[in-house]
Amino acid sequence: MKTMIAQLLHDTLDHAIDQATIEQLLEKPKHDELGDIAFPCFILAKQLRQSPVHIAKDLAEKLQDVRIKEVVANGPYVNFFLQPLPIANTIIPAIVSEGAAYATAPKNGKKVVVDYSSPNIAKPFSMGHLRSTVIGQAISNIAEKMGYEAVRINHLGDWGTQFGKLIVAYRLWGNPEAIRQQPIQELLKIYVKFHEEAEKDATLDEQARQAFKALEDGDAQALGLWKEFREASLLEFNEIYELLGVHFNSTNGEAFYNDKMDRVVEELEAKKLLTSSEGAQVVDLGETLPPCLIKKKDGATLYATRDLAAAIYRLENYAPEKLFYVVGGEQTLHFKQWFQVLDKLGYDASKFAHIPFGMMLKDGKKMSTRKGKIVLLANVLNETMEAAKQTILEKNPTLKNSDVVAKQVGIGAVLFNDLKNDRLNDIEFSIEQMLTFEGETGPYVQYTNARIHTLLEKADFKAHTTPLQAIDDTLWPLIKVLETFEATIARAYTQADPSQIAKFSLQLSRTINKFYGQQKVLTQDDTQQDRLTVLYAASIILEQCLNLLGIEAPAHM
């Protein structure tokens, strides 16, 4: 609708302002009685040397189109009242005929790399890891909807000084039999114990540094322990990913780049970018940022060195248009530093984007693996699935495949609770809030869709793409929401913000349920087929929204 009006204004104004700018300026009036779309004329005042009020009045008299019912000047605004039926017949038949493919851009032959999840080996997969995982998965899905090939990368934290700590902890307190039985739980236990003891014994940290240096130098015993920790962790991680429906094209972690960092150092030296600072090797970034550490004084590498090696590898192997790093906001400085180093090396740093997000909080505080204050994601998923099953048994005891639906609802509740939030906001962990079937939740959206399926089955509905006959005032708000779906996908991709999709699904669900309150759907009159067709189209879009967020859409609940 906005594109149509922007083109009309562009032509009427004799191209005095470009169409893209007009489309960006178009807005929704505060109240429905003021119109469907409004254009503010302030931007034209200087160019046309007239007041915005006069310009609005002049435009309102000139503008006309079969898709527009009325154009009204309201002060400095031009307000458009659209013809519901022509608009509906450009949208609904297309949704019905294309189904899940509706609003899917043709493949453009371009790739985007999405780096997400990236848990640390030998640590449990906690609720703190959820955000990167589900945001990255949704961004990948949205990118594919926009026509890109998404290369999904799980850059595992399988290297670094924490492994020196874990090796020392294992040698001092490790119980091989207990670790074989419950690898992650036991490794976490001794990791937490290391930090407790290190506060009393400062020599432990030095032992850990030496242990990690031995690991880097290829010590057989250290490497053997590291491989055991990695394999045990991956088994547990993959169980979580399977539950979440998350998949990757690559699980190359930090260790993969051990033999690729010398090249980075050599390139930095060749461009005379390395300087010495207290024995360490750094890249000076001027007054705006602290120096970027490349090598410690003992020769050990740092995260920046590894990230630079990974970035160059991905540029050369995938030739992507864009590379997204879905990593918490607390790492913003780190990314700014090595992005700038990448730029100094002559690589196209504009291709790289850090996608920060807020923290997952428990009782208002950050979850910490080091202090053992974590909530295990596996426990949460099991609890939400069980709670969803109990609710389903109470509300619909005869439901077939109740275990499958409980899984879809329970996991969907966890994912939606994260993705409905603005990415940068912190989230307070609460199972109770996730699972309610009312309000801004995944189960609410899923139930709204399932209710449509029930209505369609009762009416023995058969989909068709013939033009609709009538759109009354109760259906028109639903048409207007559906019309914005394609623009919402584009905005979610541009802003790397899946919450745009989640919020749209909530808006659509609320509009559907408001429609039920105003209009009885099954009335066996001449317009029942039109109502059912619009609801069928709404169901297609709701399911698309959920799928883009990585959430399943049960047909019955």
Coordinates of C-alpha atoms in Angstrom, one line a residue:
M1 CA 0.0 0.0 0.0
K2 CA 2.8 2.4 0.9
T3 CA 4.6 1.7 -2.4
M4 CA 1.5 2.4 -4.3
I5 CA 0.8 5.7 -2.5
A6 CA 4.5 6.7 -2.7
Q7 CA 4.4 6.2 -6.5
L8 CA 1.2 8.2 -6.8
L9 CA 2.7 11.1 -4.8
H10 CA 5.9 10.9 -6.7
D11 CA 4.1 11.3 -10.0
T12 CA 1.7 14.0 -8.8
L13 CA 4.7 16.0 -7.4
D14 CA 6.4 15.8 -10.8
H15 CA 9.3 13.9 -9.2
A16 CA 10.1 16.8 -6.9
I17 CA 11.1 14.3 -4.3
D18 CA 12.3 10.7 -4.8
Q19 CA 9.9 7.8 -4.3
A20 CA 12.0 6.0 -1.7
T21 CA 12.0 9.1 0.5
I22 CA 8.3 9.5 0.2
E23 CA 7.8 5.8 1.2
Q24 CA 9.9 6.3 4.3
L25 CA 7.9 9.3 5.3
L26 CA 4.5 7.6 5.0
E27 CA 3.0 6.7 8.4
K28 CA 0.0 5.2 10.1
P29 CA -2.4 7.9 11.6
K30 CA -2.8 7.7 15.4
H31 CA -6.5 6.9 15.0
D32 CA -8.2 4.7 12.4
E33 CA -10.9 7.4 11.7
L34 CA -8.1 9.7 10.4
G35 CA -7.3 7.3 7.6
D36 CA -5.2 4.3 6.7
I37 CA -2.0 6.1 5.7
A38 CA -0.7 9.7 6.1
F39 CA 1.9 11.7 4.3
P40 CA 3.5 14.7 6.2
C41 CA 4.2 17.6 3.9
F42 CA 6.8 19.5 5.9
I43 CA 9.7 18.2 3.7
L44 CA 8.1 20.0 0.7
A45 CA 7.6 23.4 2.2
K46 CA 11.1 24.8 1.4
Q47 CA 11.3 23.3 -2.1
L48 CA 7.8 24.4 -3.1
R49 CA 7.9 27.7 -1.1
Q50 CA 4.5 27.0 0.3
S51 CA 3.2 26.1 3.7
P52 CA 2.7 22.4 4.5
V53 CA -1.0 23.1 5.1
H54 CA -1.4 24.6 1.6
I55 CA 0.6 21.8 0.0
A56 CA -1.6 19.1 1.8
K57 CA -4.8 20.8 0.6
D58 CA -3.5 21.0 -3.0
L59 CA -2.4 17.4 -3.1
A60 CA -5.6 16.1 -1.6
E61 CA -7.5 17.7 -4.5
K62 CA -5.2 16.2 -7.2
L63 CA -4.7 12.6 -5.9
Q64 CA -7.0 9.9 -7.1
D65 CA -6.8 6.2 -7.8
V66 CA -9.2 3.3 -8.0
R67 CA -7.6 1.8 -4.9
I68 CA -8.2 5.0 -2.9
K69 CA -11.6 5.7 -1.5
E70 CA -10.9 9.3 -0.3
V71 CA -8.0 11.7 0.2
V72 CA -8.3 14.3 2.9
A73 CA -6.1 17.2 3.9
N74 CA -5.7 17.3 7.7
G75 CA -3.6 20.3 8.5
P76 CA -0.1 19.6 7.1
Y77 CA -0.9 15.9 6.5
V78 CA -2.5 14.2 3.5
N79 CA -4.6 11.3 4.8
F80 CA -5.5 8.4 2.6
F81 CA -8.6 6.2 3.0
L82 CA -8.1 3.1 0.9
Q83 CA -10.6 0.9 -0.9
P84 CA -10.6 -2.3 1.1
L85 CA -11.7 -4.8 -1.7
P86 CA -9.1 -3.9 -4.4
I87 CA -6.3 -3.9 -1.8
A88 CA -7.5 -7.2 -0.3
N89 CA -7.6 -8.8 -3.8
T90 CA -4.0 -7.9 -4.4
I91 CA -2.9 -9.6 -1.2
I92 CA -5.2 -12.5 -0.2
P93 CA -5.2 -14.5 -3.5
A94 CA -1.4 -14.2 -3.6
I95 CA -1.0 -15.6 -0.1
V96 CA -3.4 -18.4 -0.7
S97 CA -1.8 -19.5 -4.0
E98 CA 1.8 -19.1 -2.9
G99 CA 1.4 -20.5 0.7
A100 CA 4.6 -20.8 2.6
A101 CA 6.5 -19.4 -0.4
Y102 CA 4.6 -16.0 -0.1
A103 CA 7.0 -13.1 0.4
T104 CA 10.0 -15.3 -0.3
A105 CA 12.6 -13.4 -2.4
P106 CA 14.1 -15.3 -5.4
K107 CA 17.6 -16.7 -4.6
N108 CA 20.1 -13.9 -5.3
G109 CA 23.2 -16.1 -5.4
K110 CA 24.7 -14.3 -2.5
K111 CA 25.9 -15.7 0.9
V112 CA 25.7 -14.3 4.4
V113 CA 27.7 -15.9 7.2
V114 CA 26.0 -16.0 10.6
D115 CA 28.2 -16.8 13.6
Y116 CA 26.0 -17.8 16.6
S117 CA 25.6 -20.0 19.7
S118 CA 29.3 -20.7 20.2
P119 CA 29.2 -22.3 23.7
N120 CA 32.3 -23.1 25.5
I121 CA 33.4 -26.7 25.6
A122 CA 33.3 -28.5 29.0
K123 CA 30.7 -26.1 30.3
P124 CA 27.0 -26.8 30.5
F125 CA 24.6 -25.3 27.9
S126 CA 22.8 -22.8 30.1
M127 CA 20.0 -20.3 29.6
G128 CA 22.8 -17.8 29.1
H129 CA 23.6 -19.4 25.8
L130 CA 20.0 -19.4 24.5
R131 CA 20.0 -15.8 23.3
S132 CA 22.8 -16.1 20.8
T133 CA 21.5 -19.5 19.6
V134 CA 17.9 -18.5 18.9
I135 CA 18.7 -14.9 17.6
G136 CA 21.3 -16.3 15.2
Q137 CA 19.0 -19.1 14.0
A138 CA 16.2 -16.6 13.3
I139 CA 18.5 -14.2 11.5
S140 CA 19.7 -17.1 9.3
N141 CA 16.1 -18.1 8.5
I142 CA 15.2 -14.5 7.7
A143 CA 18.2 -14.1 5.4
E144 CA 17.1 -17.2 3.5
K145 CA 13.6 -15.7 3.2
M146 CA 15.3 -12.7 1.7
G147 CA 17.0 -14.8 -1.0
Y148 CA 20.4 -15.3 0.6
E149 CA 22.2 -18.5 1.3
A150 CA 22.9 -18.5 5.0
V151 CA 26.1 -20.2 6.2
R152 CA 25.4 -21.1 9.8
I153 CA 28.6 -21.3 11.9
N154 CA 28.9 -22.5 15.5
H155 CA 32.3 -21.1 16.5
L156 CA 32.8 -23.4 19.5
G157 CA 34.8 -22.0 22.4
D158 CA 37.2 -25.0 22.4
W159 CA 40.5 -23.1 23.1
G160 CA 41.8 -20.6 25.5
T161 CA 43.1 -20.1 29.1
Q162 CA 40.0 -21.7 30.6
F163 CA 41.3 -25.1 29.4
G164 CA 44.4 -24.6 31.4
K165 CA 42.3 -24.1 34.4
L166 CA 40.2 -27.1 33.6
I167 CA 43.3 -29.3 33.1
V168 CA 44.7 -28.3 36.4
A169 CA 41.3 -28.8 38.1
Y170 CA 41.0 -32.3 36.6
R171 CA 44.5 -33.3 37.8
L172 CA 43.8 -32.1 41.3
W173 CA 40.2 -33.1 41.8
G174 CA 38.9 -35.0 38.8
N175 CA 37.2 -38.3 39.2
P176 CA 37.5 -40.2 35.9
E177 CA 34.6 -42.5 36.6
A178 CA 32.2 -39.7 37.6
I179 CA 33.2 -37.7 34.6
R180 CA 32.4 -40.6 32.3
Q181 CA 29.0 -40.9 33.9
Q182 CA 28.1 -37.2 33.9
P183 CA 30.8 -35.4 31.9
I184 CA 29.5 -31.8 31.8
Q185 CA 28.2 -31.7 35.4
E186 CA 31.5 -33.1 36.8
L187 CA 33.6 -30.8 34.7
L188 CA 31.5 -27.8 35.8
K189 CA 31.9 -28.9 39.4
I190 CA 35.7 -28.9 39.3
Y191 CA 35.8 -25.7 37.2
V192 CA 33.8 -23.9 39.9
K193 CA 36.1 -25.5 42.6
F194 CA 39.2 -24.1 40.7
H195 CA 37.9 -20.5 41.0
E196 CA 37.0 -21.0 44.7
E197 CA 40.5 -22.4 45.5
A198 CA 42.3 -19.8 43.3
E199 CA 41.0 -17.0 45.5
K200 CA 42.9 -18.6 48.3
D201 CA 45.9 -20.0 46.4
A202 CA 47.4 -17.6 43.8
T203 CA 49.7 -20.2 42.4
L204 CA 46.8 -22.0 40.8
D205 CA 46.4 -19.3 38.1
E206 CA 50.0 -19.6 37.2
Q207 CA 49.7 -23.4 36.9
A208 CA 46.7 -22.9 34.6
R209 CA 48.7 -20.5 32.4
Q210 CA 51.5 -23.1 32.1
A211 CA 48.9 -25.9 31.4
F212 CA 47.4 -23.9 28.6
K213 CA 50.8 -23.1 27.1
A214 CA 51.6 -26.8 27.2
L215 CA 48.3 -27.4 25.3
E216 CA 49.2 -24.8 22.7
D217 CA 52.7 -26.4 22.3
G218 CA 51.0 -29.8 21.6
D219 CA 51.7 -31.6 24.9
A220 CA 50.2 -35.1 24.3
Q221 CA 48.6 -35.5 27.8
A222 CA 47.0 -32.0 27.7
L223 CA 45.7 -32.6 24.1
G224 CA 44.2 -35.9 25.2
L225 CA 42.3 -34.3 28.0
W226 CA 41.2 -31.5 25.7
K227 CA 39.8 -33.9 23.1
E228 CA 37.9 -35.8 25.8
F229 CA 36.3 -32.6 27.1
R230 CA 35.4 -31.5 23.6
E231 CA 33.8 -34.8 22.5
A232 CA 31.7 -35.1 25.7
S233 CA 30.5 -31.5 25.3
L234 CA 29.5 -32.0 21.7
L235 CA 27.3 -35.0 22.6
E236 CA 25.4 -32.9 25.1
F237 CA 25.2 -29.8 22.9
N238 CA 23.8 -31.8 20.0
E239 CA 20.9 -33.1 22.1
I240 CA 20.0 -29.5 22.9
Y241 CA 20.3 -28.3 19.3
E242 CA 18.1 -31.2 18.2
L243 CA 15.4 -30.2 20.7
L244 CA 15.6 -26.6 19.5
G245 CA 15.6 -27.5 15.8
V246 CA 18.9 -25.7 15.4
H247 CA 21.5 -26.8 12.8
F248 CA 24.9 -25.5 11.5
N249 CA 26.9 -25.7 8.3
S250 CA 30.2 -25.6 10.3
T251 CA 31.2 -26.3 13.9
N252 CA 34.8 -25.3 13.5
G253 CA 35.8 -23.8 16.8
E254 CA 38.7 -21.7 18.0
A255 CA 41.1 -24.6 17.8
F256 CA 40.5 -24.9 14.0
Y257 CA 42.4 -21.6 13.6
N258 CA 45.6 -22.6 15.5
D259 CA 47.5 -23.1 12.3
K260 CA 46.0 -20.0 10.6
M261 CA 47.2 -17.3 13.1
D262 CA 50.8 -17.0 11.9
R263 CA 49.5 -15.6 8.7
V264 CA 47.7 -12.9 10.6
V265 CA 50.8 -11.9 12.5
E266 CA 52.9 -12.0 9.3
E267 CA 50.4 -9.7 7.5
L268 CA 50.4 -7.3 10.5
E269 CA 54.2 -7.2 10.5
A270 CA 54.4 -6.7 6.8
K271 CA 52.1 -3.6 7.1
K272 CA 54.2 -2.5 10.1
L273 CA 51.1 -2.5 12.3
L274 CA 52.5 -4.4 15.2
T275 CA 54.1 -2.6 18.1
S276 CA 55.5 -3.8 21.5
S277 CA 53.7 -2.9 24.7
E278 CA 55.1 -4.2 28.0
G279 CA 56.4 -7.3 26.1
A280 CA 53.1 -8.0 24.3
Q281 CA 52.4 -7.4 20.6
V282 CA 49.6 -4.9 19.9
V283 CA 48.0 -2.9 17.1
D284 CA 47.7 0.8 18.0
L285 CA 44.1 2.0 17.2
G286 CA 44.7 5.7 17.9
E287 CA 42.8 7.8 20.5
T288 CA 39.4 6.3 19.9
L289 CA 40.0 2.7 21.0
P290 CA 42.5 0.9 23.3
P291 CA 45.3 -1.1 21.5
C292 CA 44.2 -4.5 20.2
L293 CA 46.3 -7.3 21.8
I294 CA 47.6 -9.8 19.3
K295 CA 50.1 -11.8 21.4
K296 CA 50.9 -12.0 25.1
K297 CA 54.4 -11.5 26.3
D298 CA 54.7 -15.3 26.7
G299 CA 53.8 -15.7 23.0
A300 CA 50.3 -17.1 23.6
T301 CA 47.6 -15.9 21.2
L302 CA 44.5 -14.0 22.1
Y303 CA 40.8 -14.0 21.0
A304 CA 41.5 -11.1 18.6
T305 CA 44.2 -13.1 16.8
R306 CA 41.9 -16.0 16.4
D307 CA 38.9 -13.9 15.3
L308 CA 41.1 -12.2 12.6
A309 CA 42.2 -15.6 11.3
A310 CA 38.6 -16.8 11.3
A311 CA 37.4 -13.7 9.5
I312 CA 40.0 -14.0 6.7
Y313 CA 39.2 -17.7 6.3
R314 CA 35.5 -17.0 6.0
L315 CA 36.0 -14.2 3.5
E316 CA 38.2 -16.4 1.3
N317 CA 36.2 -19.6 1.6
Y318 CA 32.6 -18.3 1.5
A319 CA 32.9 -14.9 -0.3
P320 CA 29.9 -13.6 1.7
E321 CA 28.1 -10.3 1.2
K322 CA 27.8 -9.9 5.0
L323 CA 29.1 -11.6 8.1
F324 CA 27.0 -11.4 11.3
Y325 CA 28.5 -12.1 14.7
V326 CA 25.6 -12.8 17.2
V327 CA 27.5 -12.1 20.5
G328 CA 26.5 -10.4 23.7
G329 CA 26.7 -6.6 24.0
E330 CA 29.5 -6.9 26.6
Q331 CA 31.9 -7.8 23.8
T332 CA 31.2 -4.7 21.8
L333 CA 34.7 -3.2 22.4
H334 CA 36.4 -6.4 21.3
F335 CA 34.6 -6.4 18.0
K336 CA 35.2 -2.7 17.4
Q337 CA 38.9 -3.3 17.9
W338 CA 39.4 -6.3 15.6
F339 CA 37.1 -4.9 13.0
Q340 CA 39.4 -1.9 12.8
V341 CA 42.5 -4.0 12.7
L342 CA 40.8 -5.9 9.8
D343 CA 40.3 -2.6 8.0
K344 CA 43.9 -1.6 8.6
L345 CA 45.0 -4.9 7.0
G346 CA 43.1 -3.9 3.8
Y347 CA 40.1 -6.2 4.2
D348 CA 36.5 -4.9 3.6
A349 CA 35.5 -4.4 7.3
S350 CA 32.1 -3.0 6.1
K351 CA 31.0 -6.6 5.4
F352 CA 31.3 -7.4 9.2
A353 CA 28.6 -6.7 11.7
H354 CA 28.5 -7.4 15.4
I355 CA 24.9 -8.2 16.5
P356 CA 24.9 -7.5 20.2
F357 CA 22.1 -8.5 22.6
G358 CA 21.2 -8.0 26.2
M359 CA 21.8 -10.5 29.0
M360 CA 19.6 -13.3 30.4
L361 CA 19.0 -12.5 34.0
K362 CA 17.9 -14.5 37.0
D363 CA 16.5 -12.5 39.9
G364 CA 17.9 -9.4 38.2
K365 CA 21.5 -10.8 38.1
K366 CA 23.6 -12.2 35.3
M367 CA 24.0 -16.0 35.2
S368 CA 27.6 -17.0 35.9
T369 CA 29.2 -20.3 35.1
R370 CA 32.3 -19.4 37.1
K371 CA 30.3 -19.1 40.3
G372 CA 28.0 -21.9 39.5
K373 CA 24.9 -19.6 39.3
I374 CA 23.3 -21.0 36.1
V375 CA 20.1 -22.4 34.9
L376 CA 20.6 -25.4 32.6
L377 CA 18.7 -25.0 29.3
A378 CA 18.0 -28.8 29.1
N379 CA 16.2 -28.6 32.5
V380 CA 14.2 -25.5 31.4
L381 CA 13.1 -27.2 28.1
N382 CA 12.1 -30.4 30.0
E383 CA 10.2 -28.3 32.5
T384 CA 8.3 -26.2 29.9
M385 CA 7.4 -29.3 27.8
E386 CA 6.0 -31.0 30.9
A387 CA 4.1 -27.9 32.0
A388 CA 2.7 -27.5 28.5
K389 CA 1.6 -31.1 28.5
Q390 CA -0.3 -30.6 31.8
T391 CA -2.0 -27.5 30.4
I392 CA -3.0 -29.3 27.2
L393 CA -4.4 -32.3 29.1
E394 CA -6.5 -29.9 31.2
K395 CA -7.8 -27.9 28.3
N396 CA -8.0 -30.6 25.6
P397 CA -7.7 -34.2 27.1
T398 CA -8.7 -35.9 23.9
L399 CA -6.0 -34.2 21.8
K400 CA -4.1 -36.6 19.6
N401 CA -0.3 -36.5 19.6
S402 CA -0.4 -34.6 22.9
D403 CA 3.3 -35.3 23.6
V404 CA 4.3 -33.9 20.2
V405 CA 2.2 -30.8 20.7
A406 CA 3.5 -30.3 24.2
K407 CA 7.1 -30.3 22.8
Q408 CA 6.1 -27.8 20.2
V409 CA 4.4 -25.5 22.7
G410 CA 7.0 -25.9 25.5
I411 CA 10.0 -25.2 23.3
G412 CA 8.2 -22.6 21.3
A413 CA 7.4 -20.8 24.5
V414 CA 11.1 -20.5 25.5
L415 CA 12.1 -19.4 22.0
F416 CA 9.3 -16.8 21.6
N417 CA 9.9 -15.4 25.1
D418 CA 13.5 -14.5 24.0
L419 CA 12.7 -13.4 20.4
K420 CA 9.8 -11.1 21.2
N421 CA 12.1 -8.7 23.0
D422 CA 14.1 -5.9 21.5
R423 CA 17.5 -7.5 20.9
L424 CA 19.5 -5.1 23.1
N425 CA 17.2 -5.5 26.1
D426 CA 18.0 -7.8 29.1
I427 CA 15.5 -10.6 29.7
E428 CA 14.4 -11.8 33.1
F429 CA 14.1 -15.6 33.2
S430 CA 10.6 -16.8 34.1
I431 CA 9.0 -20.1 33.1
E432 CA 5.5 -18.9 34.3
Q433 CA 5.6 -15.9 32.0
M434 CA 6.7 -18.0 29.0
L435 CA 3.9 -20.5 29.1
T436 CA 0.8 -18.4 29.5
F437 CA -1.7 -18.9 26.7
E438 CA -2.7 -15.2 26.9
G439 CA -0.7 -12.0 26.3
E440 CA 2.6 -11.7 24.4
T441 CA 3.7 -15.4 24.3
G442 CA 4.5 -18.1 21.9
P443 CA 1.5 -20.3 23.0
Y444 CA -0.8 -17.4 22.4
V445 CA 0.3 -17.1 18.8
Q446 CA 0.3 -20.9 18.3
Y447 CA -3.2 -21.2 19.8
T448 CA -4.5 -18.4 17.5
N449 CA -3.3 -20.3 14.5
A450 CA -4.7 -23.6 15.8
R451 CA -8.1 -22.0 16.4
I452 CA -8.2 -21.0 12.7
H453 CA -7.5 -24.6 11.7
T454 CA -10.4 -25.7 13.8
L455 CA -12.8 -23.2 12.2
L456 CA -11.7 -24.2 8.7
E457 CA -12.2 -27.9 9.5
K458 CA -15.7 -27.2 10.9
A459 CA -16.6 -25.3 7.7
D460 CA -15.1 -27.9 5.5
F461 CA -13.1 -25.1 3.9
K462 CA -11.6 -25.5 0.5
A463 CA -9.0 -22.9 -0.5
H464 CA -9.4 -21.0 -3.7
T465 CA -7.9 -17.9 -5.3
T466 CA -10.9 -16.4 -6.9
P467 CA -11.4 -12.7 -6.0
L468 CA -13.1 -11.8 -2.7
Q469 CA -16.6 -10.4 -2.9
A470 CA -16.7 -8.1 0.0
I471 CA -14.5 -6.7 2.8
D472 CA -16.3 -5.1 5.7
D473 CA -15.0 -3.0 8.6
T474 CA -14.3 -6.0 10.7
L475 CA -12.0 -7.7 8.1
W476 CA -10.3 -4.5 6.9
P477 CA -7.9 -4.2 9.9
L478 CA -6.8 -7.8 9.3
I479 CA -6.1 -7.1 5.6
K480 CA -4.0 -4.1 6.6
V481 CA -1.8 -6.1 9.0
L482 CA -1.3 -8.9 6.5
E483 CA -0.3 -6.3 3.9
T484 CA 2.7 -5.2 6.0
F485 CA 4.2 -8.7 6.3
E486 CA 6.7 -8.5 3.4
A487 CA 8.0 -5.1 4.6
T488 CA 8.4 -6.5 8.2
I489 CA 10.6 -9.3 6.9
A490 CA 12.8 -6.8 5.0
R491 CA 13.1 -4.6 8.1
A492 CA 13.9 -7.6 10.4
Y493 CA 16.8 -8.5 8.0
T494 CA 18.1 -5.0 7.6
Q495 CA 18.1 -4.4 11.4
A496 CA 19.1 -8.0 12.2
D497 CA 16.2 -8.0 14.6
P498 CA 13.9 -11.1 14.8
S499 CA 11.7 -9.3 17.3
Q500 CA 10.2 -7.5 14.3
I501 CA 8.7 -10.8 13.2
A502 CA 7.6 -11.8 16.7
K503 CA 5.9 -8.5 17.3
F504 CA 4.2 -8.7 13.9
S505 CA 2.9 -12.2 14.8
L506 CA 1.5 -10.8 18.1
Q507 CA -0.2 -7.8 16.3
L508 CA -1.7 -10.2 13.7
S509 CA -2.9 -12.6 16.5
R510 CA -4.5 -9.7 18.4
T511 CA -6.2 -8.5 15.2
I512 CA -7.6 -12.0 14.5
N513 CA -8.9 -12.4 18.0
K514 CA -10.5 -8.9 17.9
F515 CA -12.2 -9.9 14.6
Y516 CA -13.7 -12.9 16.4
G517 CA -15.2 -10.6 19.0
Q518 CA -16.8 -8.4 16.3
Q519 CA -17.9 -11.0 13.7
K520 CA -19.2 -14.5 13.9
V521 CA -17.2 -16.5 11.3
L522 CA -19.5 -19.5 10.6
T523 CA -22.9 -17.9 9.6
Q524 CA -23.6 -19.7 6.3
D525 CA -24.2 -16.4 4.5
D526 CA -22.8 -15.1 1.2
T527 CA -19.7 -13.7 2.8
Q528 CA -18.6 -16.7 4.9
Q529 CA -16.2 -17.9 2.2
D530 CA -14.5 -14.5 2.1
R531 CA -14.1 -14.5 5.9
L532 CA -12.7 -18.0 5.9
T533 CA -10.3 -17.2 3.0
V534 CA -8.9 -14.2 4.9
L535 CA -8.4 -16.3 8.0
Y536 CA -6.8 -19.1 6.0
A537 CA -4.4 -16.5 4.6
A538 CA -3.7 -15.2 8.1
S539 CA -2.9 -18.7 9.2
I540 CA -0.4 -19.1 6.4
I541 CA 1.3 -15.9 7.6
L542 CA 1.3 -16.8 11.3
E543 CA 2.9 -20.1 10.5
Q544 CA 5.5 -18.3 8.4
C545 CA 6.3 -16.0 11.3
L546 CA 6.7 -18.9 13.7
N547 CA 8.9 -20.8 11.3
L548 CA 11.1 -17.8 10.7
L549 CA 11.6 -17.7 14.5
G550 CA 12.4 -21.4 14.6
I551 CA 9.1 -22.4 16.2
E552 CA 6.7 -25.1 15.1
A553 CA 3.0 -24.4 14.5
P554 CA 0.7 -27.2 15.7
A555 CA -2.6 -27.4 13.8
H556 CA -4.4 -28.5 17.0
M557 CA -3.9 -27.6 20.7

